[in-house]
């Protein structure tokens, strides 16, 4: 599977220029990797070994987000980027970037809460089954109700994620702007868009069927702390507020 995954990770989007802007090249490279991850994760959805692949795909998605936001932080903390943003600090585009980063923090928090709720549901069911077997049918029924409720909430939230695209500015608002500023705005827009797509995919992968309720907790739940850490990773707004008066 690793071979197939890395093949997808090296797929380059045709929507990006063939020669990335030097200022944003590192971020764009991570964006390309996440686009490859999205393509790969969709190819796994119909696989017979979906549970095992979902675990590895989730982990890869978390790692991809971490790598991307490390590059975003480096971009925003560079002296040249700060000078560009300060120069355009009164532009509505900068305000929209701030709003977008705040939306991502909200998206991360909601996604974390949804996955933690699912984890608690599974652990409670497993604990009950270990204590007694006479309530297996009732426990399974309660688990399915909980899972159905969480699935409904996740589908509603996924719809909310898709609505986020309505907040993106139109391409025409970059006309007659400095090339460096245009590059920064475009890459941060792409970061917001890919983050939403990744979270949407993570939510769709997380509820994958569990082979046995009575077995050991799936390793996927050991990944939850990584998602929680993403809230700390997604602090673009804080950095921008610090450096854009």
XYZ file of C-alpha atoms in Angstrom:
245
model
C 0.000 0.000 0.000
C 2.881 2.348 0.758
C 4.006 2.182 -2.859
C 0.584 3.183 -4.127
C 0.307 5.944 -1.548
C 3.650 7.509 -2.453
C 2.711 7.317 -6.125
C -0.360 9.410 -5.387
C 1.598 11.753 -3.132
C 3.756 12.766 -6.089
C 0.822 13.672 -8.320
C 1.076 17.371 -9.127
C -1.990 19.532 -9.575
C -2.335 20.986 -13.056
C -4.101 24.020 -11.574
C -0.840 25.388 -10.173
C 1.791 27.198 -12.234
C 4.645 24.990 -13.444
C 7.156 27.183 -11.589
C 5.937 28.040 -8.054
C 6.652 31.469 -6.610
C 9.882 31.192 -4.557
C 8.151 32.722 -1.543
C 5.463 30.043 -1.369
C 7.173 27.057 -3.021
C 7.467 25.032 0.201
C 3.778 25.457 1.044
C 2.727 24.608 -2.507
C 4.778 21.415 -2.336
C 2.869 20.373 0.791
C -0.408 21.307 -0.897
C 0.458 18.991 -3.775
C 1.140 16.165 -1.326
C -2.226 16.669 0.355
C -3.976 16.702 -3.019
C -2.310 13.377 -3.701
C -3.474 12.143 -0.295
C -7.055 13.159 -1.070
C -6.937 11.271 -4.350
C -5.475 8.219 -2.649
C -7.997 8.272 0.222
C -10.872 8.272 -2.265
C -9.349 5.300 -4.052
C -9.330 3.385 -0.745
C -13.015 3.959 0.019
C -14.168 0.891 -1.924
C -11.341 -1.392 -0.814
C -12.076 -4.672 0.970
C -9.468 -3.834 3.633
C -11.091 -0.480 4.368
C -10.601 -0.556 8.157
C -6.844 -1.119 8.001
C -6.395 1.347 5.167
C -8.531 3.952 6.923
C -6.193 3.864 9.928
C -3.112 4.424 7.777
C -4.897 6.996 5.637
C -5.985 8.953 8.724
C -2.443 8.993 10.038
C -1.088 10.139 6.681
C -3.686 12.920 6.571
C -2.669 14.178 10.013
C 1.005 14.107 9.051
C 0.234 15.957 5.830
C -1.601 18.728 7.672
C 1.242 19.054 10.166
C 3.829 19.367 7.406
C 1.770 21.942 5.543
C 1.187 24.174 8.560
C 4.836 24.032 9.551
C 5.605 25.501 6.119
C 2.783 28.047 6.481
C 4.232 29.166 9.799
C 7.674 29.569 8.237
C 6.104 31.600 5.417
C 4.217 33.934 7.749
C 7.164 34.438 10.069
C 9.570 35.371 7.287
C 10.586 39.021 7.317
C 9.636 39.591 3.690
C 6.134 38.156 4.165
C 5.574 40.374 7.188
C 6.676 43.430 5.223
C 4.279 42.566 2.400
C 1.353 42.021 4.781
C 2.074 45.233 6.662
C 2.101 47.145 3.365
C -1.342 45.749 2.486
C -2.695 45.726 6.058
C -5.672 47.919 5.119
C -6.743 45.660 2.248
C -9.972 43.695 2.681
C -8.085 40.666 1.418
C -6.005 40.599 4.606
C -9.159 40.714 6.718
C -10.579 37.830 4.706
C -7.419 35.818 5.310
C -7.802 36.433 9.034
C -11.448 35.390 8.911
C -10.502 32.269 6.998
C -7.881 31.236 9.536
C -10.377 31.748 12.359
C -12.865 29.532 10.526
C -10.213 26.834 10.341
C -9.727 26.971 14.110
C -13.484 26.500 14.507
C -13.483 23.640 11.997
C -10.625 21.949 13.856
C -12.374 22.279 17.210
C -15.635 20.846 15.889
C -13.874 17.970 14.137
C -11.944 17.165 17.295
C -15.130 17.134 19.380
C -16.870 14.841 16.894
C -14.031 12.316 16.869
C -13.678 12.413 20.648
C -17.411 11.709 20.997
C -17.048 8.729 18.698
C -14.044 7.471 20.659
C -15.958 7.725 23.944
C -18.896 5.849 22.429
C -16.675 2.972 21.303
C -14.778 2.785 24.609
C -17.990 2.787 26.650
C -19.416 -0.026 24.527
C -16.248 -2.089 24.815
C -16.138 -1.575 28.577
C -19.746 -2.743 28.970
C -19.129 -5.845 26.871
C -16.076 -6.758 28.937
C -18.036 -6.484 32.190
C -20.994 -8.582 31.101
C -22.099 -10.572 28.094
C -25.790 -10.862 29.001
C -26.431 -7.319 27.787
C -24.647 -7.784 24.474
C -27.743 -7.209 22.331
C -28.802 -4.136 24.301
C -25.263 -2.791 24.243
C -24.912 -3.312 20.524
C -28.231 -1.551 19.966
C -27.173 1.415 22.125
C -23.883 1.578 20.266
C -25.605 1.622 16.894
C -27.923 4.415 18.043
C -24.948 6.432 19.248
C -23.087 5.792 16.011
C -26.113 6.762 13.947
C -26.446 10.028 15.859
C -22.757 10.830 15.421
C -22.933 9.970 11.725
C -25.857 12.355 11.303
C -23.967 15.115 13.095
C -20.889 14.520 10.963
C -22.876 14.648 7.741
C -24.363 17.947 8.869
C -20.911 19.289 9.669
C -19.529 18.090 6.331
C -22.263 20.135 4.668
C -21.119 23.097 6.743
C -17.548 22.570 5.542
C -18.673 22.658 1.932
C -20.464 25.934 2.570
C -17.164 27.482 3.658
C -16.171 27.882 0.009
C -18.738 30.675 -0.287
C -16.431 32.855 1.800
C -13.565 32.723 -0.688
C -12.784 35.955 -2.479
C -13.073 36.188 -6.249
C -9.887 35.937 -8.356
C -10.461 39.432 -9.750
C -9.639 41.005 -6.383
C -5.950 40.255 -7.010
C -5.702 42.402 -10.132
C -2.979 45.080 -10.038
C -1.525 43.755 -6.783
C 2.133 43.112 -6.009
C 3.294 39.675 -7.212
C 4.493 38.637 -3.750
C 1.198 39.662 -2.156
C -0.739 37.757 -4.821
C 1.371 34.653 -4.181
C 0.787 34.836 -0.418
C -2.962 35.355 -0.756
C -3.371 32.567 -3.276
C -1.400 30.028 -1.291
C -3.244 30.840 1.953
C -6.571 30.484 0.144
C -5.422 27.110 -1.131
C -4.360 26.162 2.394
C -7.835 26.968 3.701
C -9.520 25.061 0.882
C -7.329 21.955 1.199
C -7.692 21.934 4.988
C -11.466 21.881 4.687
C -11.267 19.087 2.104
C -8.926 17.066 4.326
C -11.171 17.409 7.374
C -14.167 16.429 5.279
C -12.307 13.302 4.179
C -11.124 12.531 7.718
C -14.698 12.694 8.972
C -15.856 10.354 6.232
C -13.064 7.864 7.001
C -13.318 7.919 10.786
C -16.677 6.092 11.101
C -15.381 3.070 9.141
C -16.897 -0.246 10.342
C -15.234 -1.860 13.342
C -14.614 -5.594 13.027
C -15.233 -6.454 16.670
C -16.789 -4.450 19.471
C -15.307 -6.738 22.062
C -11.734 -6.521 20.829
C -8.998 -4.124 21.728
C -9.608 -0.468 20.907
C -8.605 0.229 17.334
C -5.325 1.978 16.803
C -7.192 4.747 15.015
C -8.165 6.166 18.399
C -4.515 6.567 19.321
C -4.490 9.159 16.516
C -7.016 11.408 18.269
C -4.352 13.343 20.243
C -2.732 14.205 16.911
C -5.966 15.774 15.725
C -6.257 17.694 18.993
C -2.767 19.031 18.402
C -3.893 20.343 15.033
C -5.817 23.053 16.872
C -2.473 24.280 18.115
C -1.023 23.949 14.633
C -3.798 25.986 13.039
C -2.872 29.341 14.522
C -2.431 31.302 11.324
C -4.733 33.990 12.659
C -2.621 34.511 15.761
C 0.535 34.928 13.710
C -1.152 37.344 11.320
C -2.593 39.397 14.179
C 0.869 39.644 15.705
C 2.536 40.897 12.568
C -0.189 42.872 10.780
C -1.097 46.078 12.696
